[in-house]
Coordinates of C-alpha atoms in Angstrom, one line a residue:
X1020 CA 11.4 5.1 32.5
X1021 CA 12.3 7.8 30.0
X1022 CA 10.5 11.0 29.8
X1023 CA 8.2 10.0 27.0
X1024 CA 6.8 14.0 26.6
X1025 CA 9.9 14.4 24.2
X1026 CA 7.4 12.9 21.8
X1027 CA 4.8 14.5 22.5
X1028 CA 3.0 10.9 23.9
X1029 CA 2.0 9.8 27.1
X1030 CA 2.7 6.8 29.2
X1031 CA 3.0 3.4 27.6
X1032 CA 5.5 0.7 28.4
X1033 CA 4.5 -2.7 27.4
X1034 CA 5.7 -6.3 28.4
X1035 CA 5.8 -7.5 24.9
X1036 CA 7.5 -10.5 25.0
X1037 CA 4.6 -12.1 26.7
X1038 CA 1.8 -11.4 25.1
X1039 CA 2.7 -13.6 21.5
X1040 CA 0.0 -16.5 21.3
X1041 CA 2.3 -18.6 20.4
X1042 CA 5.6 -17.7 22.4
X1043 CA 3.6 -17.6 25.6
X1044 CA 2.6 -21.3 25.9
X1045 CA 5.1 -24.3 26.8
X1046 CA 5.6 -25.3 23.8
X1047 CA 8.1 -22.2 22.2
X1048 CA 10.4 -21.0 24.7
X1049 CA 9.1 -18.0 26.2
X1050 CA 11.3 -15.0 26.7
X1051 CA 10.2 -11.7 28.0
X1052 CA 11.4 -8.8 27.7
X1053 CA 10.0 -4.8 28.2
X1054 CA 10.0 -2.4 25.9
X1055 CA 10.0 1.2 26.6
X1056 CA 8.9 3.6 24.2
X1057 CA 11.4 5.8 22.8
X1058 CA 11.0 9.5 21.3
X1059 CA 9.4 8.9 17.7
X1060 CA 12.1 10.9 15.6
X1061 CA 12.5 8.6 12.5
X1062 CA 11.3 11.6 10.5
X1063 CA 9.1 13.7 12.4
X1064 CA 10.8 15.5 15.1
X1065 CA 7.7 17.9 15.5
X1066 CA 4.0 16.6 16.8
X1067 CA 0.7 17.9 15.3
X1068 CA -1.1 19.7 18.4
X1069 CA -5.1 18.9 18.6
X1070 CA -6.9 21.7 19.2
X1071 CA -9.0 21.5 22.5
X1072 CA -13.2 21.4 22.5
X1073 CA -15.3 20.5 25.1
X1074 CA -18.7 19.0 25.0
X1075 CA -18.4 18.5 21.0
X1076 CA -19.2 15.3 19.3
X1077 CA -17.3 16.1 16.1
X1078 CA -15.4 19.2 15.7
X1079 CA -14.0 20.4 11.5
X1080 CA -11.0 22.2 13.5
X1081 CA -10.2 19.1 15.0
X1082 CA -10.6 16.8 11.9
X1083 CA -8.1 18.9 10.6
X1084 CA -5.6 18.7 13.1
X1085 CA -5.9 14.6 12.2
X1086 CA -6.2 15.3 8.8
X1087 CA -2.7 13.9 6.6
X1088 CA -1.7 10.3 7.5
X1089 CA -4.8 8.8 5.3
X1090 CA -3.6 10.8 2.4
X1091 CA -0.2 9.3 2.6
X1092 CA -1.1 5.7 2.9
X1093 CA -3.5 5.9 0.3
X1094 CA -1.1 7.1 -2.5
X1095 CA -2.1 5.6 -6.4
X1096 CA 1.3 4.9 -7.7
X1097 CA 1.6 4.1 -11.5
X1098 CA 1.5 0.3 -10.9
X1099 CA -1.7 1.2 -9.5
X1100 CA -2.8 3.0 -12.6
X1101 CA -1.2 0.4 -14.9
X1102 CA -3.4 -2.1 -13.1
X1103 CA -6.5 -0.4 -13.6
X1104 CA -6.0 0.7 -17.2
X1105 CA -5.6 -3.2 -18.2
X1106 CA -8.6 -4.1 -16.3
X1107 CA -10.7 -1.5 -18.4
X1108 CA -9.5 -3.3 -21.3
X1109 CA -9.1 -6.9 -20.4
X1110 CA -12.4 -6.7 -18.9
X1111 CA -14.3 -3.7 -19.6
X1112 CA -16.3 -2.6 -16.5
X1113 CA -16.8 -6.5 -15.2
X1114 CA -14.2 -6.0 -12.3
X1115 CA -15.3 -2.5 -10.8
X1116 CA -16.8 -4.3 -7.9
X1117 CA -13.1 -5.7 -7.5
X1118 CA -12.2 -2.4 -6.8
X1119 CA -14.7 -1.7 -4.5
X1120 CA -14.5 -4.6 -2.4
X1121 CA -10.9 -3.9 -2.1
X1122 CA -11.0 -0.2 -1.1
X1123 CA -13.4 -1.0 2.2
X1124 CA -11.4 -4.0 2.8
X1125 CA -8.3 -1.4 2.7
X1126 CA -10.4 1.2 5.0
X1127 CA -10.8 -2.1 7.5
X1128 CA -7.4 -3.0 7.5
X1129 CA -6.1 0.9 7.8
X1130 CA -8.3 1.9 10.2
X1131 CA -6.9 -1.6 12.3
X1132 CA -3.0 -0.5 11.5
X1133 CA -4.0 3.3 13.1
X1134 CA -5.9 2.0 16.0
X1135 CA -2.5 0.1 16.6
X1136 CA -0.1 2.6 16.5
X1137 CA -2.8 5.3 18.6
X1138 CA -3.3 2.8 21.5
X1139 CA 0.0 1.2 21.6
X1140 CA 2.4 4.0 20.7
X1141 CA 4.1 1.3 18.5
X1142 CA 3.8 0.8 14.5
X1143 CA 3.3 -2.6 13.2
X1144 CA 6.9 -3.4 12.5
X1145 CA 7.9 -2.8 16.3
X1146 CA 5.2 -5.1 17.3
X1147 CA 6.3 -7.7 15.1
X1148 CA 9.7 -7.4 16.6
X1149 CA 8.4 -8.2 20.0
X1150 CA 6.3 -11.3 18.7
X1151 CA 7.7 -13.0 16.5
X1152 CA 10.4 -15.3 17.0
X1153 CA 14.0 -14.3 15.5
X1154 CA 13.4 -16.4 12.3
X1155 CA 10.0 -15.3 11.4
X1156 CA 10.7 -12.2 12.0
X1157 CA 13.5 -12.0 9.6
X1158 CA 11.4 -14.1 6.8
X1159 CA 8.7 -11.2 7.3
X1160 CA 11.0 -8.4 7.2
X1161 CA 12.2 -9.7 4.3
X1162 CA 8.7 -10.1 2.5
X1163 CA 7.9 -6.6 3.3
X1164 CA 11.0 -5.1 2.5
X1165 CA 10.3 -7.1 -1.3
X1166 CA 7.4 -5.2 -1.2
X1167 CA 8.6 -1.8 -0.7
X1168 CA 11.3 -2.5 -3.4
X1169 CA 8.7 -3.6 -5.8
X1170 CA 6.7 -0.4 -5.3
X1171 CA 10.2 1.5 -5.9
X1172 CA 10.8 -0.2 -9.0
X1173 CA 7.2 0.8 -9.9
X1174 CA 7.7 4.4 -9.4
X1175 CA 10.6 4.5 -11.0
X1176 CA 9.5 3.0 -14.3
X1177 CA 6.4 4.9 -14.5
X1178 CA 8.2 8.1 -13.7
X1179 CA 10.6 7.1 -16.7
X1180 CA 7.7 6.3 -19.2
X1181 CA 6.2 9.6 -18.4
X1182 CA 9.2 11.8 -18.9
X1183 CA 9.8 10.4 -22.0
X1184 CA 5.9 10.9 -23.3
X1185 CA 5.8 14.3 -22.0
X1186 CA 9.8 15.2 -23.8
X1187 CA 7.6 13.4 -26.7
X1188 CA 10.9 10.9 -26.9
X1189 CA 13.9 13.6 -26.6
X1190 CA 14.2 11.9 -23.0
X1191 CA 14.9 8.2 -23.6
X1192 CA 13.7 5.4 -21.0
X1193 CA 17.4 5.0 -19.4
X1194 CA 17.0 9.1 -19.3
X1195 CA 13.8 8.8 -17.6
X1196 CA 15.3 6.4 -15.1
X1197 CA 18.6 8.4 -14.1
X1198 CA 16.4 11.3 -13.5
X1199 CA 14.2 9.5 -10.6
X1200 CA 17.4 9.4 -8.7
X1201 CA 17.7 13.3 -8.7
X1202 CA 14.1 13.4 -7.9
X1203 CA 14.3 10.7 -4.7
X1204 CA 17.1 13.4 -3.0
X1205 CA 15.1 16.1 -3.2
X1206 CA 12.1 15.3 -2.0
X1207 CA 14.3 13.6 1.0
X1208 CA 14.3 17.0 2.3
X1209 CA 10.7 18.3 2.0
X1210 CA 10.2 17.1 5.5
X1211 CA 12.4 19.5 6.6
X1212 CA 10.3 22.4 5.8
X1213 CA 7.4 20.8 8.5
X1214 CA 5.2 17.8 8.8
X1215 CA 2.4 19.6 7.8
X1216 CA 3.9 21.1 4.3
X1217 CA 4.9 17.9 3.9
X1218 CA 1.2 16.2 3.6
X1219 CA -0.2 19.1 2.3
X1220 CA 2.7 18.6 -1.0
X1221 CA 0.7 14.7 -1.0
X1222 CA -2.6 16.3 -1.4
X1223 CA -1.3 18.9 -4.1
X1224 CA -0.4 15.7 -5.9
X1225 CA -3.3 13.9 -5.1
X1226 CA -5.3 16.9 -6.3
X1227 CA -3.2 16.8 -9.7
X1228 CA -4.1 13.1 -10.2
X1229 CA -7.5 13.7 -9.8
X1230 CA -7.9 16.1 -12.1
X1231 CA -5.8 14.5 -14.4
X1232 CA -7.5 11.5 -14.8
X1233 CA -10.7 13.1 -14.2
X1234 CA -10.0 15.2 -17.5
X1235 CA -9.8 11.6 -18.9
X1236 CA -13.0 10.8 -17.9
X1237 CA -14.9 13.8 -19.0
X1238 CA -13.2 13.4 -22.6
X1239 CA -14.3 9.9 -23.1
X1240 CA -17.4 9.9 -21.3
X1241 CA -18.0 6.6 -20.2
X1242 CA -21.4 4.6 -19.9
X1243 CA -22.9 5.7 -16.5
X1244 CA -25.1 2.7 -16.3
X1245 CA -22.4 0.1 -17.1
X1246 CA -20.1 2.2 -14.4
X1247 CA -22.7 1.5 -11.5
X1248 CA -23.7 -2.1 -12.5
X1249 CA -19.8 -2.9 -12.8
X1250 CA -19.5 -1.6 -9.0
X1251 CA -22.8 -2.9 -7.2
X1252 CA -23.8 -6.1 -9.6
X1253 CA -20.6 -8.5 -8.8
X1254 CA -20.3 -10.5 -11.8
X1255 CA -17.7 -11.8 -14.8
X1256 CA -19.1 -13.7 -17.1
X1257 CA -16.8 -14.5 -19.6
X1258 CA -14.0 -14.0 -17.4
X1259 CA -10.8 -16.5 -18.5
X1260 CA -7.5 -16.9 -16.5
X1261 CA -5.9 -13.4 -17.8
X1262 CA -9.0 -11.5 -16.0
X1263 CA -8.9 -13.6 -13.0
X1264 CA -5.5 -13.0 -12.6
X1265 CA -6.3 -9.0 -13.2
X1266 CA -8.9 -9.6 -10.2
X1267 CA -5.7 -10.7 -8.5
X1268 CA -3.7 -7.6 -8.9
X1269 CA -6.1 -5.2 -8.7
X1270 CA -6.2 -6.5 -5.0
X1271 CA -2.7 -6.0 -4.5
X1272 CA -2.6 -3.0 -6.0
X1273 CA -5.2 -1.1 -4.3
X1274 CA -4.2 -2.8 -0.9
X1275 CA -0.7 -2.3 -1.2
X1276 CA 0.9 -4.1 2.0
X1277 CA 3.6 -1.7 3.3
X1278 CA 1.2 0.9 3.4
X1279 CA -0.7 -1.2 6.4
X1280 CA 3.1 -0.7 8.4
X1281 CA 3.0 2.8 7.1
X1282 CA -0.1 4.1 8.4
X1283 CA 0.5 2.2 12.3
X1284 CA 3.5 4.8 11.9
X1285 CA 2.2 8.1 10.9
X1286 CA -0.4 8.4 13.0
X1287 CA 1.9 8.7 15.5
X1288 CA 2.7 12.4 14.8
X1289 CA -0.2 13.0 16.2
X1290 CA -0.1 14.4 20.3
X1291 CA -2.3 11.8 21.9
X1292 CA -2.3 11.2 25.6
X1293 CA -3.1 7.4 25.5
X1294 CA -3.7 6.9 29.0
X1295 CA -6.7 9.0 28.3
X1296 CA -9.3 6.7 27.1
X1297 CA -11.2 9.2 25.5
X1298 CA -8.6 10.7 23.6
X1299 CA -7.9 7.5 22.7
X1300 CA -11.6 7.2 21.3
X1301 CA -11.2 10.4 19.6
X1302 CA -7.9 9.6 18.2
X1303 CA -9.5 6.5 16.4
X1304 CA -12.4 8.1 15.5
X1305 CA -10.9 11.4 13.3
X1306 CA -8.0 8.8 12.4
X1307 CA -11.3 7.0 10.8
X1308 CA -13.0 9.5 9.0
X1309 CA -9.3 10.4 7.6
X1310 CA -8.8 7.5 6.6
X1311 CA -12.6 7.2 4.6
X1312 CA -12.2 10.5 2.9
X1313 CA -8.6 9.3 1.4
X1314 CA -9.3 6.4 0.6
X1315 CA -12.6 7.1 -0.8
X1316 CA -10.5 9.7 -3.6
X1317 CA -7.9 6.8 -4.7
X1318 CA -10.8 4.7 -5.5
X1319 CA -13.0 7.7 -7.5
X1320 CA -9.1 7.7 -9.1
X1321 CA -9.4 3.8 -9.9
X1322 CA -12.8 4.3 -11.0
X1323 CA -11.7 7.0 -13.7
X1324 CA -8.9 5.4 -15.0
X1325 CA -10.7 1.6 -15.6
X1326 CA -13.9 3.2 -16.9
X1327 CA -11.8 5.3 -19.4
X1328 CA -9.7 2.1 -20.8
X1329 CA -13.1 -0.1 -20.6
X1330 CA -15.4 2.4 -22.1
X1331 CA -12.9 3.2 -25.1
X1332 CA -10.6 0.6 -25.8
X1333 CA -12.6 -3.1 -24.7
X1334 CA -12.3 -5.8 -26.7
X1335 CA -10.7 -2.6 -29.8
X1336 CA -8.5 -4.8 -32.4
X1337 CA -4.5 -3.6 -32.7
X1338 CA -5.6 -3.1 -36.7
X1339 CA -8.2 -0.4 -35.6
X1340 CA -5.9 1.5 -33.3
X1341 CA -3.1 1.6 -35.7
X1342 CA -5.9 3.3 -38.2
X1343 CA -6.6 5.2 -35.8
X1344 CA -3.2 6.3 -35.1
X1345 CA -2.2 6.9 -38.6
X1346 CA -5.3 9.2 -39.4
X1347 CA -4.4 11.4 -36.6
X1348 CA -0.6 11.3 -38.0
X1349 CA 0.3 9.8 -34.5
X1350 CA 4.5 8.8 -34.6
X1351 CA 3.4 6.0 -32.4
X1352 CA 1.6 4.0 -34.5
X1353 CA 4.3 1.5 -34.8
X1354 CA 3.7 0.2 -31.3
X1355 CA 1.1 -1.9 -32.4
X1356 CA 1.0 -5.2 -34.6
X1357 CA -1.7 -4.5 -37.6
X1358 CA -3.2 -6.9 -37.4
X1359 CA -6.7 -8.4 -35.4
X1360 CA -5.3 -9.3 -31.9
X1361 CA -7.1 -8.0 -29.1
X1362 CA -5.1 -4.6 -28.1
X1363 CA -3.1 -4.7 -25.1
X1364 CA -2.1 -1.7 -23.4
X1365 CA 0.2 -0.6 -20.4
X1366 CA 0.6 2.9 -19.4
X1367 CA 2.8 4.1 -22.3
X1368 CA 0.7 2.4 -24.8
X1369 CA -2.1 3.6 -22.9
X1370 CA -1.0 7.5 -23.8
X1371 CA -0.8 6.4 -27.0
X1372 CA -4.1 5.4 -27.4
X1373 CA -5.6 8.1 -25.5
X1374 CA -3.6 11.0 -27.6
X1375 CA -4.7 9.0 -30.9
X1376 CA -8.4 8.7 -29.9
X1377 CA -8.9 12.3 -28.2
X1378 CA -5.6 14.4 -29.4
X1379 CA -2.8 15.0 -28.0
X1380 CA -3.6 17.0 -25.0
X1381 CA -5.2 13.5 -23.5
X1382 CA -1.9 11.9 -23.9
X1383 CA 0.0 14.6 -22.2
X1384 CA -2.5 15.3 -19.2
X1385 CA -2.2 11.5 -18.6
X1386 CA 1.1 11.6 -18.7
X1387 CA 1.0 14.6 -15.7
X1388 CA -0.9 12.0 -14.1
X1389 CA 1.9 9.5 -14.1
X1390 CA 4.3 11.5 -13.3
X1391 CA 2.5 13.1 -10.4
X1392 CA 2.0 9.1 -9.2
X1393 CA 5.3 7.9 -9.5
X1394 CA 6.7 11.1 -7.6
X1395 CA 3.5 10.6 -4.4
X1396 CA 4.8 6.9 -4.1
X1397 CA 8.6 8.3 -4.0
X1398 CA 8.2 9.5 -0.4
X1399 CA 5.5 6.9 0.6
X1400 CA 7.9 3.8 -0.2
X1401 CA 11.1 6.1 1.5
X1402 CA 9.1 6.2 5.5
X1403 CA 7.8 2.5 4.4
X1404 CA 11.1 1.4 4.4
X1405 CA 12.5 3.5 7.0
X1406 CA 9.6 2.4 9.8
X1407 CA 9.9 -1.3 8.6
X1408 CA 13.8 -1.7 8.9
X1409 CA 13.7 0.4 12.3
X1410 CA 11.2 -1.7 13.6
X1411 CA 11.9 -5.1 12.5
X1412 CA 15.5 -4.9 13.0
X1413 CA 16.0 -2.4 15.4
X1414 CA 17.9 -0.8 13.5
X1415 CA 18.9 3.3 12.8
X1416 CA 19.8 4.1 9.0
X1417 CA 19.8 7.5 8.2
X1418 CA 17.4 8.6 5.2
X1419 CA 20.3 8.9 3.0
X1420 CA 21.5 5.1 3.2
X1421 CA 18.3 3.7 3.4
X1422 CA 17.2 5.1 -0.2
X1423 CA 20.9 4.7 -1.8
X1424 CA 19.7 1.0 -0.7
X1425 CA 16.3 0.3 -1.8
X1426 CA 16.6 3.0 -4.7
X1427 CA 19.8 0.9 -6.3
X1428 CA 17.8 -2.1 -6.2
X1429 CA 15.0 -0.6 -8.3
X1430 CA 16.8 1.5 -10.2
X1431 CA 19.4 -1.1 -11.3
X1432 CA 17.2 -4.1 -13.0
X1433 CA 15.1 -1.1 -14.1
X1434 CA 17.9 0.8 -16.2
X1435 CA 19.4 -2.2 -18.1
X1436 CA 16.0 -3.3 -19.5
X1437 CA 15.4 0.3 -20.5
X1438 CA 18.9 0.7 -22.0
X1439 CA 19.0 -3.4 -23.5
X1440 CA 15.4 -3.8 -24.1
X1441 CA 12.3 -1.7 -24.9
X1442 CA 9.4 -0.1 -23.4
X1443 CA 7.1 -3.5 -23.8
X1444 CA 9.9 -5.5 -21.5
X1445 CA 9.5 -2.2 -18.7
X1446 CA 5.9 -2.3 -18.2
X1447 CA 6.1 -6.2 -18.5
X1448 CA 7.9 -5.7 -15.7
X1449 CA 5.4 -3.9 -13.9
X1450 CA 2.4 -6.4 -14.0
X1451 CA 4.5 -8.8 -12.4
X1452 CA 5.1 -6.1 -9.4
X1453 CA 1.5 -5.8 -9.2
X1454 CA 0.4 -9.2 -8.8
X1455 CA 4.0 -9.9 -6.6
X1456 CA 1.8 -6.8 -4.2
X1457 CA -1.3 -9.0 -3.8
X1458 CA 1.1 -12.1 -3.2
X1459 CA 2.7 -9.8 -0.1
X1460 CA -0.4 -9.0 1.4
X1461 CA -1.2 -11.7 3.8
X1462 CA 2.2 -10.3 5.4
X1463 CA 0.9 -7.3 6.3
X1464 CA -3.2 -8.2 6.5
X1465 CA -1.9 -11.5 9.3
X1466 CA 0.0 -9.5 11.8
X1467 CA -2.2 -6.5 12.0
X1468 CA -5.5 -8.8 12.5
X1469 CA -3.6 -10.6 15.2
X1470 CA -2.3 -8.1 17.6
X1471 CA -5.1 -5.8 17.0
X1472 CA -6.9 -8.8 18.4
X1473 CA -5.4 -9.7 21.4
X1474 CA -6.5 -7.6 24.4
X1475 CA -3.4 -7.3 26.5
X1476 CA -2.3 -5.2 23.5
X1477 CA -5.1 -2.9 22.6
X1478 CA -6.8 -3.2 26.3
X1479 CA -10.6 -2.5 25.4
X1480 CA -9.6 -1.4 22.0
X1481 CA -9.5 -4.9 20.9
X1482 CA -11.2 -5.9 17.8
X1483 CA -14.7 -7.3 18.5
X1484 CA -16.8 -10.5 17.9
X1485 CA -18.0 -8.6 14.5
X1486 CA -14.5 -7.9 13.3
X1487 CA -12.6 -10.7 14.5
X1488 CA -15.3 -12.8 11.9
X1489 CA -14.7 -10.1 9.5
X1490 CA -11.3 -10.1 9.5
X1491 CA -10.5 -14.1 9.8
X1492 CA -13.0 -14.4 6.4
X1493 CA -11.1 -11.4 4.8
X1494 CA -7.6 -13.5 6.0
X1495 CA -8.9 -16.9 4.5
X1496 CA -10.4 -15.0 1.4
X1497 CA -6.9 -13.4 0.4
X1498 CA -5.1 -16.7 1.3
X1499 CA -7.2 -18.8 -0.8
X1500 CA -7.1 -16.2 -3.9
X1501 CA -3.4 -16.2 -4.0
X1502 CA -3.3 -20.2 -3.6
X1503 CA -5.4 -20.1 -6.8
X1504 CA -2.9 -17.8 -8.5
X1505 CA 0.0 -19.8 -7.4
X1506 CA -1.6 -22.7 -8.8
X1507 CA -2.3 -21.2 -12.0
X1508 CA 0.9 -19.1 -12.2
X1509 CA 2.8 -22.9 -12.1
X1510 CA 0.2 -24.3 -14.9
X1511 CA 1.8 -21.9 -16.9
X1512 CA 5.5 -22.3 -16.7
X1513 CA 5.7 -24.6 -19.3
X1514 CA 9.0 -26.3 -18.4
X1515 CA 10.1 -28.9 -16.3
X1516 CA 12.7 -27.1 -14.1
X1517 CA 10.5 -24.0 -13.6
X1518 CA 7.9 -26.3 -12.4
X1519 CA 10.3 -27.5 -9.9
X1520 CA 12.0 -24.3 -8.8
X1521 CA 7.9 -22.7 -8.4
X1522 CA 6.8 -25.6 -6.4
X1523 CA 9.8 -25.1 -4.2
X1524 CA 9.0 -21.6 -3.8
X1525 CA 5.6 -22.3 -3.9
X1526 CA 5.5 -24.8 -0.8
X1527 CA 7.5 -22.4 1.3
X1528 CA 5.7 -19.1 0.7
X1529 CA 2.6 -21.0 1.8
X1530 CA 4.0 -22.4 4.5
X1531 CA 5.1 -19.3 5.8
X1532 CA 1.3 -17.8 5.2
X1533 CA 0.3 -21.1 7.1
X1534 CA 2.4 -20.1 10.1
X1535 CA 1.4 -16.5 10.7
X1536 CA -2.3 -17.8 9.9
X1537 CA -2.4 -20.5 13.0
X1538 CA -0.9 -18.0 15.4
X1539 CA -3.7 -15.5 14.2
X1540 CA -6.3 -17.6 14.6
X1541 CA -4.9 -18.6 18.1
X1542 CA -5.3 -15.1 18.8
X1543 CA -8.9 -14.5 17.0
X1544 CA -9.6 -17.3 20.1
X1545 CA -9.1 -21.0 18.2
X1546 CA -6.6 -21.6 21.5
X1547 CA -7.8 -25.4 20.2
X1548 CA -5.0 -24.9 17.2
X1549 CA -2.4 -24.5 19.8
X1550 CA -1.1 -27.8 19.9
X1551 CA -3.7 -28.5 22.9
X1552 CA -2.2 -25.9 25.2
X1553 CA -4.4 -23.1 26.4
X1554 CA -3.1 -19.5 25.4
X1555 CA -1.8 -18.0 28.6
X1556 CA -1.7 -14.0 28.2
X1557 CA -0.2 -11.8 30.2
X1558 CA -1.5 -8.3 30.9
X1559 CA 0.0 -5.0 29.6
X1560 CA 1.5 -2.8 31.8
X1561 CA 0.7 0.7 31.5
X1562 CA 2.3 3.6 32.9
X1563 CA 0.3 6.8 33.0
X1564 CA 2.4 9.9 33.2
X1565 CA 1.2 12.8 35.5
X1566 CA 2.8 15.6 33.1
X1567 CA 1.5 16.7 30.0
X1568 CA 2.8 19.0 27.3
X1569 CA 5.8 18.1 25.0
X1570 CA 8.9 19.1 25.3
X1571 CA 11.6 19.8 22.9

């Protein structure tokens, strides 16, 4: 077995092959085979050290040490914001419990993906590898990897949109777009400079969203009362397809599904002994409050941005904005129709709006705001990619090939509708990302509930009783919301062949979700859905190492 203290970890090698519900019965050939851990070096070549205490509970110096791997996962990236902006004016402050019940549902599922990667030493991608059979693994890859591209593409065109507000339109769209390239290879290298710099750079841009937004906030002063009753009163009365279908996307936008394989990953720079139990314990537990105190500022982020947009421009007619607009000798005014249609608004039109309404200084903090999103989700979507392609395929890329990749993808459909088309078509573009995120998520929210369920993987770290309910209700709750939008999305199509080409689509994406649902309900302890066989699980093997330290 290879010396595993070049990673700073200590002693797991696990018979993986044998411990997939389904793979392990008669019915799926079974075919073992041991993986051994190898040095993490997919970007961090360096491991946090954890400062010792004895006989402490909780300890700040410690926290800190675990601090950084919450902040990353829990980036807002303009699809995010875009999201939330057309809530606040779709629905006013109806669907702030949406966002609420999808941020703890996000803390459940990241604090799962950590207490992965801690007890195993493997992300969620290199467990998948080792469970699934060869051709769901590839279909889930591939779903993921459709994910991370869609995130790209969302980073790039609000990274465009808010080069050109802040140039006030010197910069065109296609302008905007080019630049995100230059932008991608440099921050490639901030990891070289230390992991720590590294996340400390995330929260500088966390911070700048934060007060970017909250500037936003203070401006237009929002109802407090109708803030707290939209977050603790669940209700939408009123509500027609378009809102349900925000509901939708606000899901997949808060939860964004590669950030689940992200997170296993990351918390893996931290030095962990895991053949200590309580390290182990302690791991999971600072991992957790990380996680809380991250996740807790992207939603206080959320919150800003959809009270803002519901507080100031709900149920607002196009004719009075582009009064609006032309009394504070706005150039923008043309964006709008004049005319009484409900005003629509994406994030450039949401600028607009906001430097019309409050001056100009609101438009250009927000676009800051953007900017500073688009560039967090940059790196975020980069190690998505890297840990999801590594794992799932086994396969090395360096940093360089793996953007050129995924960053020519997003950049490509991305630039001809910003050189062909106009800004409307670009952040058209985006809404479809957003609710294509909540359509991913049962690929990310499946596998993590399953393995984190079986006990030959997580030992006594296995999820409980409590969560295993919790978790099969949030599986079938997610499922059954994007069968509804399915459903609804097809409605809509209008023409015969698209009807056909959805239901194709349709049938298969479903069936898929079916798949990975049985097997993860085999493992939550159904072994009655296994086609009558009993599931037969084989133990993990661990190998505690005597040496501690970490060598270079």
């Amino acid at each position: 077995m290879p010396d595993e203290n070049t990673s700073g970890d200590h002693g797991v090698s696990v018979s993986l092959g044998a411990i997939n519900p389904a793979r392990s019965n008669s019915s799926i050939p079974q075919s073992p085979e041991v993986y051994t851990e190898e040095p993490f070096t997919t970007y961090f070549d360096e491991k946090i050290a954890v400062p010792e205490e004895k006989h402490s509970c909780f300890s700040f110096r410690k926290l800190w040490a675990f601090t950084g791997p919450g902040f990353l996962m829990s980036i807002v990236d303009p699809g995010n914001i875009e999201c939330d902006l057309q809530s606040g004016a779709l629905a006013g402050f109806k669907l702030l419990w949406v966002v609420l019940f999808s941020t703890i549902m996000g803390l459940l599922l990241q604090s799962l993906a950590a207490r992965l990667g801690v007890v195993t030493g493997l992300h969620l991608a290199e467990v998948c590898h080792h469970q699934y059979p060869r051709v769901p693994r590839i279909l889930l890859w591939l779903m993921v990897e459709l994910a991370i591209i869609g995130v790209d593409m969302q980073e790039v065109i609000g990274s465009a949109i808010a080069i050109n507000l802040l140039s006030v339109g010197r910069i065109p769209l296609w302008g905007g777009v080019l630049i995100t390239i230059a932008d991608t290879l440099i921050f490639l290298f901030l990891d070289k400079y230390g992991l720590r710099k590294l996340e400390a750079f995330f929260g500088f841009l966390i911070t700048i969203m934060a007060l970017t937004f909250g500037y936003e906030y203070v401006t237009v002063k929002p109802s407090q009362t109708q803030v707290l009753q939209g977050m603790f009163l669940p209700s939408c009365s009123g509500c027609r397809t378009p809102q349900i279908i925000q509901a939708v996307a606000i899901v997949g936008a808060v939860i964004t599904p590669h950030n689940i394989y992200l997170h296993s990953a990351l918390v893996k720079s931290r030095q962990v002994d895991r053949a200590n139990k309580q390290e182990v314990q302690e791991a999971n537990k600072y991992f957790f409050i990380d996680s809380c105190i991250a996740l807790f500022v992207s939603f206080i982020i959320n919150i800003f941005v959809i009270s803002v947009f519901a507080e100031a421009f709900f149920e607002k007619t196009n004719k009075q904005v582009v009064a609006v607009c032309k009394n504070s000798s706005s150039a923008h005014a043309h964006l709008f129709p004049d005319d009484n249609s409900t005003l629509t608004v994406d994030i450039y039109k949401g600028g607009v709006v906001l430097g019309c309404y409050f001056g100009p200084a609101a438009l250009y903090i927000w676009a800051v705001g953007i900017l500073a999103a688009g560039h967090s989700s940059t790196m975020t979507g980069t190690y998505s990619g890297q840990f999801v392609m590594e794992g799932f395929l086994n396969l090395k890329w360096s940093r360089f090939a793996r953007v050129s990749l995924t960053r020519s993808i997003a950049i490509i459909p991305a630039l001809l509708i910003a050189v062909f088309q106009d800004v409307e078509h670009l952040t058209g573009m985006n809404d479809f990302l957003n609710v294509l995120q909540s359509l991913q998520l049962p690929f990310a929210l499946i596998p993590i509930l399953t393995f984190t369920s079986l006990r030959p993987v997580m030992s006594e770290f296995a999820n409980g009783l409590g969560w295993r309910i919790i978790g099969g209700i949030v599986v079938l709750v997610i499922c059954f919301i994007n069968m509804y939008f399915v459903v609804v999305y097809v409605q809509g199509l209008g023409h015969v062949a698209l009807y056909v080409v959805a239901a194709v689509v349709s049938v298969a994406y479903l069936s898929f979700v079916f798949y990975l649902g049985w097997q993860c309900f085999i493992a939550l302890g159904m072994s009655f859905l296994d086609c009558g066989h009993t599931v037969s699980v084989s133990k993990v093997l661990l190998t505690k190492e005597t040496t501690s330290g970490c060598t270079k």
